[in-house]
C-alpha positions in Angstrom: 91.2 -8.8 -4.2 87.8 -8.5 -3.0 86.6 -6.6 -6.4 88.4 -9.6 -8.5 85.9 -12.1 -6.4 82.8 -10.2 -6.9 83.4 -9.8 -10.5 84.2 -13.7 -10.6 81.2 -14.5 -8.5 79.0 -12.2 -11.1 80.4 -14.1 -14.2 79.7 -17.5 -12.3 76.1 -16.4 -12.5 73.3 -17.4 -15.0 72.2 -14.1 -15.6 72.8 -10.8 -15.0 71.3 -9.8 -11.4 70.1 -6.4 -10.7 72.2 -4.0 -8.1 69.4 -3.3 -5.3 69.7 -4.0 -2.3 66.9 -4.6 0.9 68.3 -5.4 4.1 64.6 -5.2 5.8 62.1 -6.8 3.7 58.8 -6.3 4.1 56.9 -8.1 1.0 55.0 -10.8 1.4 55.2 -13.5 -1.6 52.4 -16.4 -1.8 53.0 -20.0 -3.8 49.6 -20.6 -5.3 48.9 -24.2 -5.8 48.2 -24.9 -9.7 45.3 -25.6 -11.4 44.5 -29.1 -12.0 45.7 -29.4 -15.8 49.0 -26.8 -15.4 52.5 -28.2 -16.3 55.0 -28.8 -13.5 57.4 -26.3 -14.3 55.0 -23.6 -14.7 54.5 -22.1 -11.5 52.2 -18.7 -9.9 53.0 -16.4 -7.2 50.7 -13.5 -5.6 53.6 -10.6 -5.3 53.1 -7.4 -4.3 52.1 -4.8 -7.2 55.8 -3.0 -6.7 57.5 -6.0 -7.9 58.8 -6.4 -11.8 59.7 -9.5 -13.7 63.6 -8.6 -13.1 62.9 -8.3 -8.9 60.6 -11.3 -8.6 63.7 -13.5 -11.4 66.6 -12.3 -8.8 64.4 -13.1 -5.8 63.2 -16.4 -6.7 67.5 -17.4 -7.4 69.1 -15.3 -4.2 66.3 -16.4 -1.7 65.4 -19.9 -2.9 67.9 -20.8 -5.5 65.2 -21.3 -8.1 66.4 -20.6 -11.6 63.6 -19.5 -14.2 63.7 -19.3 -18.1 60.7 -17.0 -18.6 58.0 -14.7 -16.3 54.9 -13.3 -16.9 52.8 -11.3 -15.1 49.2 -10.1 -14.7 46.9 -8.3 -12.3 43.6 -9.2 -11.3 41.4 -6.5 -10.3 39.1 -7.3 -7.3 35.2 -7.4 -7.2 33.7 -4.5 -5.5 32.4 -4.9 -2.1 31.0 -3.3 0.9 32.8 -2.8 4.0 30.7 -4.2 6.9 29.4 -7.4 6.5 27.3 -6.3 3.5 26.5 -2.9 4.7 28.0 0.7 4.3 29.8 1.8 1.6 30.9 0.3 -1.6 35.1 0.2 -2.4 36.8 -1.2 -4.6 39.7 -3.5 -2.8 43.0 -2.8 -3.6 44.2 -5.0 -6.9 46.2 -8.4 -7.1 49.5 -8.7 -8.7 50.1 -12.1 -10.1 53.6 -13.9 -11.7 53.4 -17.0 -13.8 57.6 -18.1 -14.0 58.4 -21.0 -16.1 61.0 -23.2 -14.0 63.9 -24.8 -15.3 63.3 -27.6 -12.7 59.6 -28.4 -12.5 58.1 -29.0 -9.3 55.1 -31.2 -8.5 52.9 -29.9 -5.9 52.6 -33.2 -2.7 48.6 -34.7 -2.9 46.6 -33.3 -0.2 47.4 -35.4 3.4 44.2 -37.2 4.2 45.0 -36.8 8.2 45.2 -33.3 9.1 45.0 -34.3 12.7 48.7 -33.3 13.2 47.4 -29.6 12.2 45.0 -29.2 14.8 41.7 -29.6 12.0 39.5 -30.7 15.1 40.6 -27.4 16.7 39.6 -25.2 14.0 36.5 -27.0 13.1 35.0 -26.0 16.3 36.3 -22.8 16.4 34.2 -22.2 13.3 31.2 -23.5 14.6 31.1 -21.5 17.9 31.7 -18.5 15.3 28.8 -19.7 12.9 26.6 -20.1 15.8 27.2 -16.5 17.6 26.4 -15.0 14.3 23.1 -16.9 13.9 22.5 -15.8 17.6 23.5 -11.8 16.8 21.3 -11.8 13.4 18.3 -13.9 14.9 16.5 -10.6 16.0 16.5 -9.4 12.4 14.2 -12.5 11.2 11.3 -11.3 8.6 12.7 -7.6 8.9 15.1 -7.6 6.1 17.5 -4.5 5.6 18.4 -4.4 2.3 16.8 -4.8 -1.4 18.7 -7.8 -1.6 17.5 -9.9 1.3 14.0 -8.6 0.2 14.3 -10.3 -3.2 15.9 -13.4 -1.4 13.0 -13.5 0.5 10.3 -12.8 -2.6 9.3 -9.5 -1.1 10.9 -6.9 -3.3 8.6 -4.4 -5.3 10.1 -2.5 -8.0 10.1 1.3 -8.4 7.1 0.9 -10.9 4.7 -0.9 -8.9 5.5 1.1 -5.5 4.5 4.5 -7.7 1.6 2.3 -8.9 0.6 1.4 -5.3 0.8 5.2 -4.1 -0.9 6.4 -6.8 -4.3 4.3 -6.0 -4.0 5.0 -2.5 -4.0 8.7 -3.1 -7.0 8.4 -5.0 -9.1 6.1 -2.5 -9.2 3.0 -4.9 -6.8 1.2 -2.0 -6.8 0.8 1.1 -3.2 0.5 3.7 -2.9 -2.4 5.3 0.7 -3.5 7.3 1.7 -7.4 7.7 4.0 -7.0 10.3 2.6 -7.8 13.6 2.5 -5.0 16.3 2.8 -5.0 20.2 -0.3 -5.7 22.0 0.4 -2.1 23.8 -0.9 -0.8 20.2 -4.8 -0.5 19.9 -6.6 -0.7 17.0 -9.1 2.2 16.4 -12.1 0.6 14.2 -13.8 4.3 13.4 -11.4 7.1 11.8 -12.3 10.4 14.3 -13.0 13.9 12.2 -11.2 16.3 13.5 -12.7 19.6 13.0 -9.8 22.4 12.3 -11.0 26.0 11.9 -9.5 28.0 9.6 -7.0 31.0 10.6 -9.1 33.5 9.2 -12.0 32.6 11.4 -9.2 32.7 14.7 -8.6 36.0 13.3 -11.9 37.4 13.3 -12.5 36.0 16.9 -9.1 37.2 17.9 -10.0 41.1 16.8 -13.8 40.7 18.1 -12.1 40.0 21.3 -9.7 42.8 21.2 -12.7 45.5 20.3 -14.6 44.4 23.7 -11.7 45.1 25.8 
């Protein structure tokens, strides 16, 4: 009896479903909202990259009961990107799958509500501006001493490899003098006169050495 029911309940269906079976999920599936000129029963989904076009098809019609003629899928491969605000290492984050499933009942996204008070907008607002302003506090000290090549070419200060040999070169040979821009503590003095420093050679402390050594 019960294997006459399943088989009618399979022939009842529009399409042949696959036999797996997840008690637990743990996937995570996102409804994009389309682009301005995409048809209404064209729809995109982020899915995770283990997903085919025969899971996300059976999903779509056991979880939601949404029936779909055709899918197509995609991946886009992220940008690269360091790891710390801009600093340390560059990775490569991990890639996005993407499904395009063309519905046999379109659906048109609702406009955008013009009163997001009931969402708590106010909330979040100033949320983000106590967060903007604790990072302009926490990166204040770094003013003028940039730490990268790119905040010295956002601030017009960035020499390239050719000029910097160039610059070394004529102050090996005395045709340029160094001078610094950043301003130092007032602890630091400024000597006016460079001081000669006599050093005597080490065959001269040897001679002394073994004159010394003879007396004794």
């Amino acid at each position: 009896m019960a294997a006459a029911t399943a088989s009618t309940a399979t022939r009842q269906l529009p399409f042949r479903v696959g036999g797996k079976k997840i008690f637990l999920p743990n996937h995570v599936v996102a409804f994009v909202r389309p682009k301005p000129r995409q048809p209404p029963n064209f729809a995109t989904f982020i899915v995770p990259l283990q997903f085919n076009k025969l899971d996300f098809r059976d999903y779509l019609y056991h979880v939601y009961n949404v029936e779909v003629n055709a899918v197509r899928s995609f991946i886009n491969e992220q940008a690269p990107q360091r790891r710390h605000n801009g600093e340390g290492r560059w990775y490569r984050p991990r890639s996005q799958k993407m499904m395009m499933v063309e519905l046999v009942k379109p659906f048109v996204w609702p406009d955008v509500p013009s009163d997001l008070s009931p969402w708590d907008k106010s909330f979040f607002d100033a949320e983000k501006t106590v967060r903007e302003q604790e990072w302009d506090e926490r990166t204040r000290w770094t003013e003028g001493h940039p730490r990268s090549s790119y905040e010295l070419q956002k601030m017009g200060r960035h020499t390239q490899p050719k000029e910097l040999y160039q610059q070394a070169q004529e102050l090996l040979e005395g045709k340029r003098k160094w001078a610094s821009s950043a301003t130092l503590d007032e602890k630091w003095i400024e000597v006016e006169q460079d001081v000669d420093v006599v050093k005597e050679s080490k065959s001269q402390e040897g001679v002394d050495a073994s004159s010394e050594t003879k007396s004794q």
